[in-house]
Short mmCIF file of C-alpha atoms in Angstrom, two decimals:
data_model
loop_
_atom_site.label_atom_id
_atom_site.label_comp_id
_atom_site.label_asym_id
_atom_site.label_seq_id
_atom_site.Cartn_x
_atom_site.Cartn_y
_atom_site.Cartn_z
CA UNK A 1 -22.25 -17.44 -9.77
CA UNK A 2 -20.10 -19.81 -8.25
CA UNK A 3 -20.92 -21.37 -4.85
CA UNK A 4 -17.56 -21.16 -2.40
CA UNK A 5 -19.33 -21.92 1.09
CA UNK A 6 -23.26 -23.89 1.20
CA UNK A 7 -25.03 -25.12 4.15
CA UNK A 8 -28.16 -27.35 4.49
CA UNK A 9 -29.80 -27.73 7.44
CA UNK A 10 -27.25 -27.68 9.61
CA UNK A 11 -26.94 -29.01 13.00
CA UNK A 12 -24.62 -29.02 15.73
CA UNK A 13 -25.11 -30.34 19.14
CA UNK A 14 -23.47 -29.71 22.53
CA UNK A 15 -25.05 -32.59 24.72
CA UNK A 16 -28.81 -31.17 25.04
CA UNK A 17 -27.89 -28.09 24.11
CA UNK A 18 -28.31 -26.66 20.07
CA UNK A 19 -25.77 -24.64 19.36
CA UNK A 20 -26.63 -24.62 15.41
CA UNK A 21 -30.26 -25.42 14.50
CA UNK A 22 -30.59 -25.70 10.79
CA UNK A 23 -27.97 -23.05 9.30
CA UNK A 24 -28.54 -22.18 5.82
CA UNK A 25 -25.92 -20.36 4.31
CA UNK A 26 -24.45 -19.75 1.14
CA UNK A 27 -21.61 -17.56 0.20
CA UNK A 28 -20.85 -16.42 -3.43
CA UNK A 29 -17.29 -16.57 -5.23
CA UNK A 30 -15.37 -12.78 -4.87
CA UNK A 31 -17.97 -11.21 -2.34
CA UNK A 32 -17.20 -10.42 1.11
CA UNK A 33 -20.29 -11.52 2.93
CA UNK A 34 -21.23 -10.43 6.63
CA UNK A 35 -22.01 -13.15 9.23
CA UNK A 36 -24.11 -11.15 11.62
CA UNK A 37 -25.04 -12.00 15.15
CA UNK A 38 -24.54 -11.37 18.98
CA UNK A 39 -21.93 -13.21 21.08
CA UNK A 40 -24.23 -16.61 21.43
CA UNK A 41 -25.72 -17.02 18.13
CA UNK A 42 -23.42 -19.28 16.43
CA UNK A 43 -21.40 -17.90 14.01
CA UNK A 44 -17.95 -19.50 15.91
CA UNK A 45 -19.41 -22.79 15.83
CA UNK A 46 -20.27 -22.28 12.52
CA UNK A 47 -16.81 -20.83 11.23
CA UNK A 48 -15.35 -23.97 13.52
CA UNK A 49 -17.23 -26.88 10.88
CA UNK A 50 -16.37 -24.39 8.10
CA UNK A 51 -12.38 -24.92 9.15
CA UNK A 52 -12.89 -28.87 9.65
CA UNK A 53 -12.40 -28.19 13.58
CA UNK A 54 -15.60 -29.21 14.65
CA UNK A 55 -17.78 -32.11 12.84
CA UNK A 56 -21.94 -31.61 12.61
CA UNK A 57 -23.99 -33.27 14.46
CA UNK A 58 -26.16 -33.21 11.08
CA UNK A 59 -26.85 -31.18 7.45
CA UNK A 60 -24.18 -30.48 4.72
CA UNK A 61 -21.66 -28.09 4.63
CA UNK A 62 -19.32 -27.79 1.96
CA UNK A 63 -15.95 -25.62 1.39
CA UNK A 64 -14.80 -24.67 -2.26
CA UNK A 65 -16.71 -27.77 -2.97
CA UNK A 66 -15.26 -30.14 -0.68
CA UNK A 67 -15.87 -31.45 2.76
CA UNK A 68 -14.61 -29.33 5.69
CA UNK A 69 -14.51 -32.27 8.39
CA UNK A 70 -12.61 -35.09 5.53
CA UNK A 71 -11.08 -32.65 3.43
CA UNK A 72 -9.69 -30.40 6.21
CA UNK A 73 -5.98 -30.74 5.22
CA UNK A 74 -6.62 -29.92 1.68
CA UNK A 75 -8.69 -27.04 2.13
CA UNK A 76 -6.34 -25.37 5.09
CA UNK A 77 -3.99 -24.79 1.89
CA UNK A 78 -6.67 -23.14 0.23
CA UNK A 79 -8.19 -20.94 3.37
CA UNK A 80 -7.11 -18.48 5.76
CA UNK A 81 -8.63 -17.35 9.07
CA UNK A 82 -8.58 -15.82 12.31
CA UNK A 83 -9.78 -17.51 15.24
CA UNK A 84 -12.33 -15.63 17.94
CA UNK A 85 -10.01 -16.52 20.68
CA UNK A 86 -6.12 -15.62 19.54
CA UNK A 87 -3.59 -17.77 22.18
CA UNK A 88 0.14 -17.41 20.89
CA UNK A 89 2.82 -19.16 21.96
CA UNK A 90 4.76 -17.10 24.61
CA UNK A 91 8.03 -17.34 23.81
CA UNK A 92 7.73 -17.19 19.98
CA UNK A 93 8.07 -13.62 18.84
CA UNK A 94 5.19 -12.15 16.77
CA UNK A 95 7.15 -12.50 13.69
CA UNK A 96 7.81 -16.33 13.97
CA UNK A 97 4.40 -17.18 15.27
CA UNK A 98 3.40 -15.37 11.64
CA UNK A 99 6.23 -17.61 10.04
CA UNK A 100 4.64 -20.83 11.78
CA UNK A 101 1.48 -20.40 11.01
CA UNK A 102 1.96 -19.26 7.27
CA UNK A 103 4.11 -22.58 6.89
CA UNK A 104 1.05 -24.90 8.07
CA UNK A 105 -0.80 -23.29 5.61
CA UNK A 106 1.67 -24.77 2.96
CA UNK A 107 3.12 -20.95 2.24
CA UNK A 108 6.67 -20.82 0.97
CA UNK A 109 8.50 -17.97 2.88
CA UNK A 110 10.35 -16.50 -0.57
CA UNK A 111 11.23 -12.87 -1.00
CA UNK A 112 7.67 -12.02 -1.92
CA UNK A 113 5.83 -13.39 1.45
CA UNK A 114 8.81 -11.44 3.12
CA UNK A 115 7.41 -8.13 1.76
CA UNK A 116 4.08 -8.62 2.23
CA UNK A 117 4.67 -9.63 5.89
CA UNK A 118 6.52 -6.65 6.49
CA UNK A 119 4.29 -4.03 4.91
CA UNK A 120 1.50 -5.44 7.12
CA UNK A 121 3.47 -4.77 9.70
CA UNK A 122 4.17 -1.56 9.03
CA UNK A 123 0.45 -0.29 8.09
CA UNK A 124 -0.41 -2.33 11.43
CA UNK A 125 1.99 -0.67 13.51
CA UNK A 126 3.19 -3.66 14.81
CA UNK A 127 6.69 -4.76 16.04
CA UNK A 128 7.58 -8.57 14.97
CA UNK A 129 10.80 -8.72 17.13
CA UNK A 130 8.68 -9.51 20.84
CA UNK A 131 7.76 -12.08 22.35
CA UNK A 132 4.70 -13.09 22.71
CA UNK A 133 4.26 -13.06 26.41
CA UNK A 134 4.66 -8.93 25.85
CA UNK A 135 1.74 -8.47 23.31
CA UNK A 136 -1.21 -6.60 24.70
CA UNK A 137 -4.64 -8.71 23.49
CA UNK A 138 -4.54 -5.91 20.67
CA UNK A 139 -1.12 -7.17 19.30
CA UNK A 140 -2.41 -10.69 19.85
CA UNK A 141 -5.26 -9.66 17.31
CA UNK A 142 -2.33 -8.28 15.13
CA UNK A 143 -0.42 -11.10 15.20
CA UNK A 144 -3.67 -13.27 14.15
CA UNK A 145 -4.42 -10.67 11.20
CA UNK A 146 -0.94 -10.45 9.95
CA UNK A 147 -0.35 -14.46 9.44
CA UNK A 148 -4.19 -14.28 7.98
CA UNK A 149 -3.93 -12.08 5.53
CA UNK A 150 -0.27 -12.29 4.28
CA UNK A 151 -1.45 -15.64 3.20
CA UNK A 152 -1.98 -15.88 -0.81
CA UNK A 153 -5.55 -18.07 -0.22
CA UNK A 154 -9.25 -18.46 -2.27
CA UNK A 155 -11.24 -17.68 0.89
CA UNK A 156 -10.88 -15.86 4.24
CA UNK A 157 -12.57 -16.62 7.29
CA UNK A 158 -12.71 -13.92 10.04
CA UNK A 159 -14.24 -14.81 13.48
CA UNK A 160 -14.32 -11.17 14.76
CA UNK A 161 -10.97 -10.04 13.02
CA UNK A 162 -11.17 -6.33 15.19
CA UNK A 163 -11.67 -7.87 18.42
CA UNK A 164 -9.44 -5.42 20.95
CA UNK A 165 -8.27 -3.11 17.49
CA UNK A 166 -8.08 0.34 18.54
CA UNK A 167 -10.38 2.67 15.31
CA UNK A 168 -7.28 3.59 13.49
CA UNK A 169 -6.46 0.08 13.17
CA UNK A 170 -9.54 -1.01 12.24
CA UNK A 171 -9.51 1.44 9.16
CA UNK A 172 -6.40 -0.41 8.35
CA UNK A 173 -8.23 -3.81 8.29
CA UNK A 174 -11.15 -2.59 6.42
CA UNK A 175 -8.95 -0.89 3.44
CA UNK A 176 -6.85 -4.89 3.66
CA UNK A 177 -9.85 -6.35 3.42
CA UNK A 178 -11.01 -4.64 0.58
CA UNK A 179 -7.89 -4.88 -1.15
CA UNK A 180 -8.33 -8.79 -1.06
CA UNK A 181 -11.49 -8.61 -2.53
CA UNK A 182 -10.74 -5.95 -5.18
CA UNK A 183 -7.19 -7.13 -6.70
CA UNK A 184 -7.33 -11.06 -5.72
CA UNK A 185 -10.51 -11.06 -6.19
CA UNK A 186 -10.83 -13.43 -2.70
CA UNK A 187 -14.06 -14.56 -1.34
CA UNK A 188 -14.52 -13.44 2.53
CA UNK A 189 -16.96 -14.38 5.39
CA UNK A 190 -16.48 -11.69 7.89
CA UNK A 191 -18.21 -12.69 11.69
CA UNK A 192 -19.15 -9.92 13.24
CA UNK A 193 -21.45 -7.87 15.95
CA UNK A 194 -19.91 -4.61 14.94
CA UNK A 195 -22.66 -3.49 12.44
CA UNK A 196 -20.63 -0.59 11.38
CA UNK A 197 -18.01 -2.92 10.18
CA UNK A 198 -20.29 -5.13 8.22
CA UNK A 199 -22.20 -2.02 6.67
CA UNK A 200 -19.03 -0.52 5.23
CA UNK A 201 -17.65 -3.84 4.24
CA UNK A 202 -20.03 -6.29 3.13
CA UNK A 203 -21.89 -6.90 -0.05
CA UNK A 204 -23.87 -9.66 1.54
CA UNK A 205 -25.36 -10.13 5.16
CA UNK A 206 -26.59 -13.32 6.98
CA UNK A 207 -27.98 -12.53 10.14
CA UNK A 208 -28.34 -15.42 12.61
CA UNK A 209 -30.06 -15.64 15.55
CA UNK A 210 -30.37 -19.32 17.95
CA UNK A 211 -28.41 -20.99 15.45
CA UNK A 212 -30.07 -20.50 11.99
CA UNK A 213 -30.39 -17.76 9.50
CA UNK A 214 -33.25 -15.57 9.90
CA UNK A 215 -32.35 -12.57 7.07
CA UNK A 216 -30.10 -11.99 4.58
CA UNK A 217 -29.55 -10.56 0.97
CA UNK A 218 -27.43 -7.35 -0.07
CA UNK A 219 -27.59 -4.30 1.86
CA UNK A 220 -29.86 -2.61 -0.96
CA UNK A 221 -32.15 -5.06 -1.17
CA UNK A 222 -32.28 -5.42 2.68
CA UNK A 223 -32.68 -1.55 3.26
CA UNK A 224 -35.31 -1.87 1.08
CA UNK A 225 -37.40 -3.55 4.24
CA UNK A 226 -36.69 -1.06 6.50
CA UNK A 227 -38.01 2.67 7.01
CA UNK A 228 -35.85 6.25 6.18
CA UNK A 229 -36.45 8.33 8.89
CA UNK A 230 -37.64 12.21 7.86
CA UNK A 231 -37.39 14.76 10.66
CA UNK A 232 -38.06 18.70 10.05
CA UNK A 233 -39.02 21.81 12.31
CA UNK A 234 -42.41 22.17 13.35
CA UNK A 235 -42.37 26.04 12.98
CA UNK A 236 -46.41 25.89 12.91
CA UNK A 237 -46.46 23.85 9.45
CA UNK A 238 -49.80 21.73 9.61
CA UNK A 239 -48.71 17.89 9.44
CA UNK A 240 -52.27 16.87 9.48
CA UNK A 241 -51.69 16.40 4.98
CA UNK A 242 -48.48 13.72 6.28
CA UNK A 243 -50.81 11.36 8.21
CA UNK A 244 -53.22 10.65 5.58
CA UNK A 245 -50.46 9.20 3.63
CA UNK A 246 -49.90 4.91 3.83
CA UNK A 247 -45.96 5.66 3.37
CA UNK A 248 -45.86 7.65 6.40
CA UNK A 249 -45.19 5.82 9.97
CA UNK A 250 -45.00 6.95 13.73
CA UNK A 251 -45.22 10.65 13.35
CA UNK A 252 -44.06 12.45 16.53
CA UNK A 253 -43.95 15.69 17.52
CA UNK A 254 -40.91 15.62 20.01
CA UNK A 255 -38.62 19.42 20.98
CA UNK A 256 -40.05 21.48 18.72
CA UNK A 257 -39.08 18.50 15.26
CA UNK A 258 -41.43 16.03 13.67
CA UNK A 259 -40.12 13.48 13.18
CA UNK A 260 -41.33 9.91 11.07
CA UNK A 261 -40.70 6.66 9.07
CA UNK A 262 -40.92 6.71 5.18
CA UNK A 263 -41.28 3.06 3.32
CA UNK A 264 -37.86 3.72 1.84
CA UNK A 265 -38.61 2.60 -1.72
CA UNK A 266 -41.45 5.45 -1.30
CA UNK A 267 -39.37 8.14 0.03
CA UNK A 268 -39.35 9.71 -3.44
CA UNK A 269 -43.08 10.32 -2.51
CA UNK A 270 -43.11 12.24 0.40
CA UNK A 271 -40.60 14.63 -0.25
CA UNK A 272 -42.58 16.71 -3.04
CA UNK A 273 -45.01 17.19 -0.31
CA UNK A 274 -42.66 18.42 2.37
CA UNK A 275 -41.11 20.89 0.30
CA UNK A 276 -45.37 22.15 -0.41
CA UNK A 277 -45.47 22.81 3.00
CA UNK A 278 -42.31 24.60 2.91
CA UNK A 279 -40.73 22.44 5.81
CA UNK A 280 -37.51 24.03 7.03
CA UNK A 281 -34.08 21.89 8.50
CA UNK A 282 -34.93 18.81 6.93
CA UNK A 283 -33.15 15.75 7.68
CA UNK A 284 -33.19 12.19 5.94
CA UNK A 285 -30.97 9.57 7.44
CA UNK A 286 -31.50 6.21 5.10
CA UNK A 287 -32.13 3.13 7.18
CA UNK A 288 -28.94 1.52 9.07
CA UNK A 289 -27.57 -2.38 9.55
CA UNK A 290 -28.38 -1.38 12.73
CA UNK A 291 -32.13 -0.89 12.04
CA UNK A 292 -32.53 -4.39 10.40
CA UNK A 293 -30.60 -6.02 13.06
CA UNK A 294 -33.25 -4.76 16.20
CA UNK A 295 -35.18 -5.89 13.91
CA UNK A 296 -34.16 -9.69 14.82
CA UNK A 297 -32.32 -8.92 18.24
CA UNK A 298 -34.41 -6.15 19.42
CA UNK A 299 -35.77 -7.79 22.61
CA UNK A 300 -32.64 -10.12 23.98
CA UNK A 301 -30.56 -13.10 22.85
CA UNK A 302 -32.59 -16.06 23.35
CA UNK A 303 -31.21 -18.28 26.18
CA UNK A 304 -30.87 -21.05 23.99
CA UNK A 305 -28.35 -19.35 22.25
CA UNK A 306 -26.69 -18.16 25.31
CA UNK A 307 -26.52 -21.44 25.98
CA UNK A 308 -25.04 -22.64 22.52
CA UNK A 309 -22.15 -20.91 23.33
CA UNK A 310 -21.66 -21.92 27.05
CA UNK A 311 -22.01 -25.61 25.93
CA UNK A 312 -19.43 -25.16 23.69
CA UNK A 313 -17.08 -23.86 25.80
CA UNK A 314 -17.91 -26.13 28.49
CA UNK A 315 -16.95 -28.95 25.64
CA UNK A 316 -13.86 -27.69 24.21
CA UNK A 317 -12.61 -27.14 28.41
CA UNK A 318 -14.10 -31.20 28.91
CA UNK A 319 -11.64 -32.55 26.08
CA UNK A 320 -9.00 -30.24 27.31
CA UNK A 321 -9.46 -31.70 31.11
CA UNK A 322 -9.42 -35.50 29.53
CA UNK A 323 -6.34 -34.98 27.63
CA UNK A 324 -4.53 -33.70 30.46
CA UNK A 325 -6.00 -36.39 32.98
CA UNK A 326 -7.73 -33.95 35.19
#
């Protein structure tokens, strides 16, 4: 399976501050893989080196096997993203800021990127003709999206693409998003906190916590480490037979239900028993994203990685203050 993004140990320093701590990552040609992790953890920087817009401090990272720091120019032909923080240029309308940006990229805009632009448009509910100085931050998303994805490219890089979407529009983005992968057969890293999003979307996850990856694999494999929960009316049915048994977990008896973990690869198990004790209104809800994530973020966001990100931004506003001579 070809490689499309790999990372080795890598680093990225904001004064004392690590805002990537040996990032190992790998993404595989035609998957759409989910970069999981609070606001904090690094995934921005990370996307940021991906995109050639910030250089390591140390480790490898390579794009469609080149370098995203020398290659950058090359590669910006061959990728498309959307940033974390969308800024558009007020007085541009929506539909030339998508023109602009589409041309940096090296697009050609013929008949066909005409179409495209204005069917995502449509499905987006979004009107071209404004300025940007009128778009609410939701438009500013859809302005970001658009020029993204009407883009013809190899690999797509979304810093969190649904950032102020409202859910209708984020249906939109997940059917686009699958339609890349499915017809172009395009390779995607999706950033995200929204676990929902990731779940429906992804057929890889990286979650990263204080700047390096701490789990990751498909979402079968991964579910695989976490528990189905099994919850049925108590209606005077003796659970002591359930304790005894290593697949069972926490059993509660909580408003009348009991209620406890199954080893989900065991599940198959436990239910033969259940229905020997004639159980009535069972429920079985397979293990979430969300389970494996508290998994990793269950207490709080380290302050290391709290401070990643404020080190970061306290950077990007120090070069901004030296080029302006304040």
């Amino acid at each position: 399976m070809d490689t499309v993004i790999q990372t080795a140990d890598l680093h990225k320093n904001f004064g004392q501050v690590k805002a990537l701590d040996g990032l190992d990552l790998e993404v595989h040609s035609g998957e759409i893989h989910g970069f999981l992790g609070p606001n904090g953890a690094g995934k921005s920087t990370t996307l940021r080196i991906l995109l050639g817009l910030a250089r390591a401090s140390s480790g490898a990272a390579t794009v469609l096997g080149r370098n995203p720091w020398t290659d950058a120019v090359e590669l910006h032909r061959r990728v498309s993203s959307v940033p974390g923080d969308v800024n558009i240029w007020p007085n541009l309308t929506g539909g030339e800021t998508i023109d602009l940006l589409s041309r940096l990229r090296g697009s050609t805009l013929d008949r066909d990127y005409k179409q495209r632009k204005q069917r995502l448009s449509e499905i987006f509910d979004f009107d071209p003709s404004k300025k940007g100085r009128a778009y609410s931050k939701g438009n500013r998303q859809k302005v970001a999206l658009i020029a993204a994805l009407v883009t013809d490219a190899e690999l797509y890089l979304l810093d969190e693409p649904t950032s102020g979407l409202d859910p209708l529009m984020e249906a939109v983005f997940t059917r686009e998003v699958r339609r890349l992968s499915r017809e172009n057969g395009a390779t995607v890293l999706l950033s995200s906190h929204i676990l929902s999003e990731v779940e429906q979307l992804a057929d890889r996850v990286s979650i990263i916590r204080s700047g390096k990856i701490v789990d990751g694999g498909t979402l079968d494999a991964l579910r695989h480490l976490t528990r189905t929960e099994i919850s049925f009316a108590q209606d005077s049915v003796d659970t002591r037979a359930l304790t005894t048994l290593a697949q069972v977990h926490d059993l509660t008896v909580t408003d009348g239900r009991v209620k406890f973990g199954a080893d989900s690869d065991r599940v198959h198990e436990v239910l033969p028993l259940l229905g020997n004790l004639g159980v009535k209104g069972l429920l079985v809800a397979p293990p979430s994203l969300e389970e494996l994530f508290l998994r990793h973020y269950g207490d709080t966001v380290t302050p290391v990685a709290e401070a990643a990100d404020d080190g970061e931004a306290h950077h990007r506003r120090h070069r901004a203050a030296a080029r302006t001579g304040a």
